[in-house]
Each structure stands twice: as structure tokens, then as C-alpha cells.
Short mmCIF file of C-alpha atoms in Angstrom, two decimals:
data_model
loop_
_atom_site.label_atom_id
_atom_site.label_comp_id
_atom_site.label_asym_id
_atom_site.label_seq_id
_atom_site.Cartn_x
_atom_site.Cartn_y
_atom_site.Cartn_z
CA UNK Z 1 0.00 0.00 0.00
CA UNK Z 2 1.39 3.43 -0.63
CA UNK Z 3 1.00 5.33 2.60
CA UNK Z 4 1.94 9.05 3.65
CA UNK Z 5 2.62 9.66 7.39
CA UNK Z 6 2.38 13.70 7.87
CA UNK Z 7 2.87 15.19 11.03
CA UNK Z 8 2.76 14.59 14.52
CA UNK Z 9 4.97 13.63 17.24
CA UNK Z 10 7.96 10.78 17.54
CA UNK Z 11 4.95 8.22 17.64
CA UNK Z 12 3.92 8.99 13.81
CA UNK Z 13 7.63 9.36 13.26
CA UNK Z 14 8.45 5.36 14.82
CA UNK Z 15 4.86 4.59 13.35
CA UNK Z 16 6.53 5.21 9.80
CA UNK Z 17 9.96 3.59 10.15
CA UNK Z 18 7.65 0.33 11.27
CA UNK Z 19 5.20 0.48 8.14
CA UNK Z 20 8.28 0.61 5.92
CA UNK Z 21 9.64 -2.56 7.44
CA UNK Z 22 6.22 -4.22 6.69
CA UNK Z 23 7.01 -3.35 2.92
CA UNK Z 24 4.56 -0.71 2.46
CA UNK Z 25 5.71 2.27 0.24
CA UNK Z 26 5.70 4.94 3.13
CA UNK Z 27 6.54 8.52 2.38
CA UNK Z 28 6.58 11.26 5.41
CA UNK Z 29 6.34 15.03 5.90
CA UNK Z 30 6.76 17.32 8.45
CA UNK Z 31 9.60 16.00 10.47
CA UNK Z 32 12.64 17.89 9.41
CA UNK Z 33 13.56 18.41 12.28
CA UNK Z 34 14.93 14.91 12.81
CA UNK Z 35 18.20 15.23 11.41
CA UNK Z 36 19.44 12.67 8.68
CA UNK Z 37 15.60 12.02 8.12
CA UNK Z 38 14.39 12.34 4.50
CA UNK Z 39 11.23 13.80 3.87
CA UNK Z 40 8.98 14.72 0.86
CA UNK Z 41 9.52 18.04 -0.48
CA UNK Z 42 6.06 19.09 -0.91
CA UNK Z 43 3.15 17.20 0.69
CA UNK Z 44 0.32 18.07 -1.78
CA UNK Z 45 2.01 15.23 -4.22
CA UNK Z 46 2.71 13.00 -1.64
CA UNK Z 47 -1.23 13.10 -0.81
CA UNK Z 48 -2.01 12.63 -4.88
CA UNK Z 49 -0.12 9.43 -4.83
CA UNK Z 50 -0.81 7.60 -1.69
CA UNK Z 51 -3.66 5.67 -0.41
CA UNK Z 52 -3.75 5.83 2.77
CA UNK Z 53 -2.87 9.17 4.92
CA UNK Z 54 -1.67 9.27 8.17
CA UNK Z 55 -2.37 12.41 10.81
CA UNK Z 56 -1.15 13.56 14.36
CA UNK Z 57 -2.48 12.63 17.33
CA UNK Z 58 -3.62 15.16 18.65
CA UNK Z 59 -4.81 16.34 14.76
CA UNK Z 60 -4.58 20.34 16.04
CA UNK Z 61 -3.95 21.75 18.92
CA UNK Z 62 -4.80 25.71 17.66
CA UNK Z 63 -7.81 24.32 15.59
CA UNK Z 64 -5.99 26.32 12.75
CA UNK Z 65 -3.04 24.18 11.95
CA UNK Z 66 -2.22 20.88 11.92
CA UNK Z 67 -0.18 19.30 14.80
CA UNK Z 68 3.40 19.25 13.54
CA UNK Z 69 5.53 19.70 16.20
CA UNK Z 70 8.88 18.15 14.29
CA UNK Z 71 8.36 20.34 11.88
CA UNK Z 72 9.26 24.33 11.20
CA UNK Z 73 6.23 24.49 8.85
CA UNK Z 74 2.82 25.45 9.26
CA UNK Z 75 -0.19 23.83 7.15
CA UNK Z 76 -3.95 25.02 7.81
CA UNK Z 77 -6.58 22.59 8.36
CA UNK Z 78 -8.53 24.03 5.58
CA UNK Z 79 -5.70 23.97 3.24
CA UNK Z 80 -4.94 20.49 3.80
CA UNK Z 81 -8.30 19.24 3.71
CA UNK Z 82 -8.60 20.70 0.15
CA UNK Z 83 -6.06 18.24 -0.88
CA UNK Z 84 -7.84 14.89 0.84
CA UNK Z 85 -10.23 13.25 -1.19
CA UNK Z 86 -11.21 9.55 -1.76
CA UNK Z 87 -8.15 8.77 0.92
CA UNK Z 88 -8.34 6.54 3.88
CA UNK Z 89 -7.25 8.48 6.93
CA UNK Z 90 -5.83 7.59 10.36
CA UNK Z 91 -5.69 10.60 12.62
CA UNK Z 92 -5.87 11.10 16.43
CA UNK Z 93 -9.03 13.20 18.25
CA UNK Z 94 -9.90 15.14 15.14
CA UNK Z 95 -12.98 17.84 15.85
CA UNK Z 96 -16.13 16.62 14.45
CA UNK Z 97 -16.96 19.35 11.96
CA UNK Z 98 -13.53 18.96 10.03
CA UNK Z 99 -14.22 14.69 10.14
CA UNK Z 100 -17.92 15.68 8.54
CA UNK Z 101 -15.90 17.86 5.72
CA UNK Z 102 -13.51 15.36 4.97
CA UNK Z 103 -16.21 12.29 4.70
CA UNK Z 104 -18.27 14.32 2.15
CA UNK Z 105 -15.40 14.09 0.03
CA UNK Z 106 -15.79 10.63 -0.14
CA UNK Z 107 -12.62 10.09 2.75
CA UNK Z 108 -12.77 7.59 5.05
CA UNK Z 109 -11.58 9.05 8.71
CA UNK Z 110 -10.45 6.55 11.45
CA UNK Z 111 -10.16 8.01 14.46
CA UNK Z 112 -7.73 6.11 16.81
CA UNK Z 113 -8.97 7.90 19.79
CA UNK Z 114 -12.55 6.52 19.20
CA UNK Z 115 -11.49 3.08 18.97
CA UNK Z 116 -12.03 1.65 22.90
CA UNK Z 117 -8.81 -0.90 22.37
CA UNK Z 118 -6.41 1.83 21.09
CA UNK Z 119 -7.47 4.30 24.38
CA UNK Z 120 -7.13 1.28 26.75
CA UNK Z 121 -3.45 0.88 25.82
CA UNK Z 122 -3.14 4.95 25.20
CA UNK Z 123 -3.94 4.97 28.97
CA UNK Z 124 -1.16 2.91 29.94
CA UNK Z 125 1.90 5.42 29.52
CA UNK Z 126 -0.31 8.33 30.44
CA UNK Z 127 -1.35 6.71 33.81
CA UNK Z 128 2.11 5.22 34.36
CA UNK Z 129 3.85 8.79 33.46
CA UNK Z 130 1.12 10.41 36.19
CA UNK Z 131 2.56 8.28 38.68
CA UNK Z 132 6.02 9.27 37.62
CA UNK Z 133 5.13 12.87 38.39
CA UNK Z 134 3.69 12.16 41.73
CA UNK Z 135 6.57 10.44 43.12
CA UNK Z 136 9.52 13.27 42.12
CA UNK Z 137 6.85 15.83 43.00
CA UNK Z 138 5.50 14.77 46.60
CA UNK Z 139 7.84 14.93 49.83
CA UNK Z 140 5.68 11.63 50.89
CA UNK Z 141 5.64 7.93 50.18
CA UNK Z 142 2.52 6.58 48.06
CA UNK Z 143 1.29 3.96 50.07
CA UNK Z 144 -1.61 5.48 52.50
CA UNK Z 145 -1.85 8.42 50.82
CA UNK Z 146 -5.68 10.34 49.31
CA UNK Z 147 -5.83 10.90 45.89
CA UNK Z 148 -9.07 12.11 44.48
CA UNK Z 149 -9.36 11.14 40.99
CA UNK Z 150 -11.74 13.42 38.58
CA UNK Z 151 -13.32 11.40 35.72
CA UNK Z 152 -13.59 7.53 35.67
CA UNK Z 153 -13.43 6.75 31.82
CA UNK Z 154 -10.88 5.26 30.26
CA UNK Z 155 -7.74 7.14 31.71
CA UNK Z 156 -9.21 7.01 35.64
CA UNK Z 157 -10.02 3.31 35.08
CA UNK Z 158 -6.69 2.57 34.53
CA UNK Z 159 -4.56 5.50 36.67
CA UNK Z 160 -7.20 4.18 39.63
CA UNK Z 161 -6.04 0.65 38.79
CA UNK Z 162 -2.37 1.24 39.26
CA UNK Z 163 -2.87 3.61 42.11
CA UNK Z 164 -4.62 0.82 43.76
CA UNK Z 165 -1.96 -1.67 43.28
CA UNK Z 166 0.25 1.03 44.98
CA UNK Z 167 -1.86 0.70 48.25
CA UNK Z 168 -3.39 3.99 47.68
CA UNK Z 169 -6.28 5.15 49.24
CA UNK Z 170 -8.38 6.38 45.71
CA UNK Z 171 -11.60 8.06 45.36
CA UNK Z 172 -13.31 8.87 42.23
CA UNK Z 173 -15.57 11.45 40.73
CA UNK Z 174 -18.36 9.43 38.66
CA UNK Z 175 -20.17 11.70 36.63
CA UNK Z 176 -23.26 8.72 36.41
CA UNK Z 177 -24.68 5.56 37.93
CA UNK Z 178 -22.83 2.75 35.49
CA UNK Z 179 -19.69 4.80 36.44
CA UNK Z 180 -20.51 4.29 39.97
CA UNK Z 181 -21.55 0.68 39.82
CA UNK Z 182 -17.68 0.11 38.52
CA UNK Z 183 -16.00 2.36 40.68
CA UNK Z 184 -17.73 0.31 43.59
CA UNK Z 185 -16.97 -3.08 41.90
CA UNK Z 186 -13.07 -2.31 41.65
CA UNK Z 187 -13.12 -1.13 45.37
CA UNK Z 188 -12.48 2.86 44.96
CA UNK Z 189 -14.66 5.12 46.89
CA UNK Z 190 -16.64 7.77 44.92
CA UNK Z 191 -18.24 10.92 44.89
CA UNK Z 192 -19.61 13.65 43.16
CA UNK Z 193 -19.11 17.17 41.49
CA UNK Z 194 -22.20 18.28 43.68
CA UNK Z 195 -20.88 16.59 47.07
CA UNK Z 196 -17.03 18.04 46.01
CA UNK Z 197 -18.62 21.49 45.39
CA UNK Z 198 -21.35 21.68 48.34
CA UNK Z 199 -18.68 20.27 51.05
CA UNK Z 200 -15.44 22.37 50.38
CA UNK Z 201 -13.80 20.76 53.70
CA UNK Z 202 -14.15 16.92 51.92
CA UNK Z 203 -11.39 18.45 49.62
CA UNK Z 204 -9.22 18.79 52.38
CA UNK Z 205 -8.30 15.15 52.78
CA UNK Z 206 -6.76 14.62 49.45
CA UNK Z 207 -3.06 14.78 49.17
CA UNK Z 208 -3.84 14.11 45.56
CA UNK Z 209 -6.25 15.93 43.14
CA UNK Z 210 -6.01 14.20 38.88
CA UNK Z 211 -8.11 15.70 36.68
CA UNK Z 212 -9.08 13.50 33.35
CA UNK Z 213 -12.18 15.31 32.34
CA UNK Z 214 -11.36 18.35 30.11
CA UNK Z 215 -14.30 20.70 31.23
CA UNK Z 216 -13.42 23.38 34.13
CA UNK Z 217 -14.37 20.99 37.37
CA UNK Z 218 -12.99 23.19 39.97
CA UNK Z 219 -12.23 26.57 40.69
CA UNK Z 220 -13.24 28.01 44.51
CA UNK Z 221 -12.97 24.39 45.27
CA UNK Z 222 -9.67 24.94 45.26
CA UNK Z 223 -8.95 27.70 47.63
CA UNK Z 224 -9.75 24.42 50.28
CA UNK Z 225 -7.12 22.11 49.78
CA UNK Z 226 -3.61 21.58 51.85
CA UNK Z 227 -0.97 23.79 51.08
CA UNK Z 228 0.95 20.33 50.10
CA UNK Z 229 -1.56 18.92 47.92
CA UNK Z 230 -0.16 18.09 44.53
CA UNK Z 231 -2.96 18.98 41.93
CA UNK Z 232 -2.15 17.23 37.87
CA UNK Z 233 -4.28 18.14 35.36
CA UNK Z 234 -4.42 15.71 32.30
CA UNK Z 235 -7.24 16.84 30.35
CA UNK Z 236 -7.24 19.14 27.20
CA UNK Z 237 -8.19 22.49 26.65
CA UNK Z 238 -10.79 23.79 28.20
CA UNK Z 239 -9.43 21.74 30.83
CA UNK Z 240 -10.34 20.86 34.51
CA UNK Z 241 -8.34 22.93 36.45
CA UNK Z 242 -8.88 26.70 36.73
CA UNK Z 243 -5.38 28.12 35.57
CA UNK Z 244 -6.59 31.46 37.24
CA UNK Z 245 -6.70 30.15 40.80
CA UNK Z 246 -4.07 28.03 40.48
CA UNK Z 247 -1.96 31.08 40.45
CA UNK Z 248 -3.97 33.14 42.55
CA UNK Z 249 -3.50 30.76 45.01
CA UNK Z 250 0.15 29.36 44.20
CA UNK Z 251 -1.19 25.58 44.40
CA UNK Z 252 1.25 23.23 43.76
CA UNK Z 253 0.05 22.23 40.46
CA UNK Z 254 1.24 20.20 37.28
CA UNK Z 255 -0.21 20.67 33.79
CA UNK Z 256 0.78 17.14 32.16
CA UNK Z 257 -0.46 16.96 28.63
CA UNK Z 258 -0.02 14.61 26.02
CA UNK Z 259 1.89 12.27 28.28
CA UNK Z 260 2.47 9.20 26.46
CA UNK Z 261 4.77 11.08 23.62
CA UNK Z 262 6.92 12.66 26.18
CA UNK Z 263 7.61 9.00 27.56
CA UNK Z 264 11.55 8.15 26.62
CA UNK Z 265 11.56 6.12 23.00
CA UNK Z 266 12.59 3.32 24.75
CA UNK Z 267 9.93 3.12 27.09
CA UNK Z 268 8.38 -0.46 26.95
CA UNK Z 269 5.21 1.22 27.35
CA UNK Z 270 5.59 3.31 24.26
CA UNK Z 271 6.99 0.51 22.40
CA UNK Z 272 3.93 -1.67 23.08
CA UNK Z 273 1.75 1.78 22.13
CA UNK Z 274 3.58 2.17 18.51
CA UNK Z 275 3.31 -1.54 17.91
CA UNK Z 276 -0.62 -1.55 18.47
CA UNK Z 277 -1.06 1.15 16.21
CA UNK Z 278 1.13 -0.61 13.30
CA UNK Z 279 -0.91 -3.56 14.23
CA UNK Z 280 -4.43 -1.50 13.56
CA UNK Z 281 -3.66 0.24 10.78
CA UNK Z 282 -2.57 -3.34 8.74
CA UNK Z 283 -5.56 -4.93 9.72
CA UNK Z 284 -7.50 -2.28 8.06
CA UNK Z 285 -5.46 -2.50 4.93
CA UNK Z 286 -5.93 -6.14 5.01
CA UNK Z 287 -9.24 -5.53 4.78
CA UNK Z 288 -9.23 -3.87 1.58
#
């Protein structure tokens, strides 16, 4: 198959190398600044003679551009999308209204991100990162200690998991009643936005706060925790945490976004990540 890789981080970069040693006529763009890396010169051919196309994950981060953080250049969404028809495209949390463009000219979009077995495993080296950034950024051991995890999809499943297996003491926000019933099933204590924001002292226990949802969860909630409570904000923009406050209050605070592509390349985790994708995108082409 003749596929173009364009964009994105080291993962798309690794994701390439891999598809070439699976035979498949790869051509990339926008990583020049990889040195001794050869690249197309001009991405519009590249696009005319490939089948399948290959995005970033995340697609955009400016919902102008496309995510290209190896690269000097800048390409804008709508420019590029002029140049995609009748392709097959992999691509990473792309906004709805620029996956509806793209399918009425005849593309087919896969989103990775919407596919429940890719975000299990893209939880792994984002929940084993967090705990990284807890341990060089407490003055305490783990074991015994509050966190208060907000959000129980896919990312607080699994960062709850491995908190667990740490012998901490985890509580999660559900957001509804199936979240609940699994939170109680795996053993976590839970709560609520409306219990978190009608008792401010509750927040006081938690030498802990994650936030996975990226919608503003709490702002004068904050004002209430210990000086020495670490607060880590995964989500995207809008986020979870209120920047504002944050400062206001000089919280101890970590934005960590986009974890598992600042885990080292020879992470096992990010290994097993790359190789799941390589394995997703040939069954697809096998299909065809």
C-alpha cells in the first residue's frame, strides 16, 4: 500500500519507520527536524499518490493548523483538507466538523482515539507517566496516601487501577450511575461534582487531586485544599483545572499533557503503544 505519514509527534515518526519494514511504500512530511531524516519536499504530491494518509495525534492543537511539532512548517486545516479526497485516513481526536468535511469528500476518517482498544493501551503510559510525576513531585511515600481522581473513563479506570496496586487510598468522581456501579466493583470510593462542590472541607483530605475530564471541574474548590496537595491536570483544553486560581493561590500544580509522547523512545510502554497502532492500521489494509 502506498501510505503518507504527515505530522505529529515521535509516535507517527516510529509509526513510519515500522510500516516501511512491513514493505509498504511509506513517504513522510513534516519532520525535518529529525536530522538525517528524509522527507517529501512538498506534501500536496505525496497526498495525490498515496492511499492511505496518516495524521497527528492530537490532529490540532490551535484548531488552525495541523499538529506538527517536528516540523518548522505550518499547514492550515482548511488547506490540507482541500487536498484529501477519496483517501483513507488515520488521525488522532480530530474535531467533528472537520471529520464531517472530509467524509463528504468521499474520505474515510479513522479516528484512533474513538477506537475503545487503542485508548485502553493509550492509557497505559499516560497513567504510568502520572505516577512518575507524583513520586519526584510529593515529599511523601505513596502507600496510605488520598488521591481524588476526577473522571472515571478510560484514563481514571486505569490511573485508579495502578494507584490501587500502589496501596493507595483512591476516590473517584463518577459523573453517572454505570460509572458508579464500577467504581464500587473495583473497590475505589466515589463521589460527586455536587458533594465536592457543596462540602469544600471533603477536599481537604486529598493529598492528591487528577483531573481526566477536560471541562473546568474546579475553581473556589480549590482555595480548600492543603498547602501540600499536589494537583495534575491531564485533560485538554478547556481543561479541569482553573489556571486562574491556580496562580492566585500558588497551588502546587502540574499541567501534564499529552503524556504518552513525552515517555523516553525506549519506554516499553511506548513501544507496546507504537506496535498496536502498526498492528491496527494493517488490519484495516488487510481488509481492503
Amino acid at each position: 500500500m502506498n501510505i503518507c505519514v504527515m505530522g505529529g509527534d515521535l509516535r507517527n515518526f516510529f509509526l513510519a519507520k515500522l510500516l516501511s519494514k512491513e514493505k509498504h511504500e511509506v513517504k513522510v512530511y513534516g519532520f525535518e527536524k529529525i536530522e538525517n531524516f528524509k522527507e517529501c519536499e512538498t506534501y500536496e504530491n505525496m497526498i495525490s499518490s498515496s492511499e492511505i494518509v496518516v495524521l497527528p495525534i492530537p490532529f490540532t492543537k490551535d484548531k488552525k493548523t495541523i499538529n506538527m511539532p517536528l516540523s518548522n512548517r505550518n499547514i492550515r486545516i482548511q488547506e490540507l483538507a482541500y487536498h484529501l479526497e477519496n483517501k483513507t485516513i488515520f488521525v488522532g481526536n480530530m474535531p467533528e466538523d472537520i471529520q464531517e468535511i472530509l467524509k463528504q469528500k468521499q474520505n474515510e476518517v479513522i479516528d484512533f482515539m474513538k477506537k475503545e482498544e487503542f485508548a485502553v493501551l493509550n492509557a497505559i503510559p499516560t497513567a504510568e507517566a502520572t505516577i512518575e510525576i507524583i513520586l519526584k513531585n510529593t515529599n511523601k511515600i505513596l502507600q496510605g496516601s488520598h488521591c481524588l481522581i476526577l473522571g472515571f473513563g478510560t484514563i481514571g479506570k486505569v490511573l485508579a487501577h495502578k494507584l490501587q496496586g500502589l496501596s493507595v487510598n483512591v476516590t473517584c468522581m463518577i459523573t453517572n450511575e454505570v460509572e458508579k456501579s464500577w467504581a464500587t466493583a473495583y473497590g475505589y470510593q466515589t463521589t460527586t461534582i455536587e458533594k465536592l462542590q457543596n462540602y469544600y472541607t471533603k477536599i481537604k483530605q486529598y493529598d492528591i487531586i487528577i483531573n481526566t475530564i477536560p471541562k473546568i471541574i474546579f475553581k473556589e474548590e480549590l482555595k480548600e485544599i492543603k498547602k501540600e496537595t499536589l494537583v495534575i491536570d491531564l485533560a485538554s483544553k478547556p481543561y479541569g483545572i482553573d489556571r486562574k486560581i491556580v496562580e492566585e493561590e500558588n497551588i502546587n500544580f502540574i499541567e501534564a499533557l499529552g503524556l504518552p509522547r513525552k515517555i523516553s523512545t525506549n519506554d516499553i510502554s511506548k513501544i507496546y503503544e507504537r506496535h498496536h497502532k502498526t498492528i491496527y492500521i494493517n488490519k484495516k489494509l488487510k481488509q481492503k
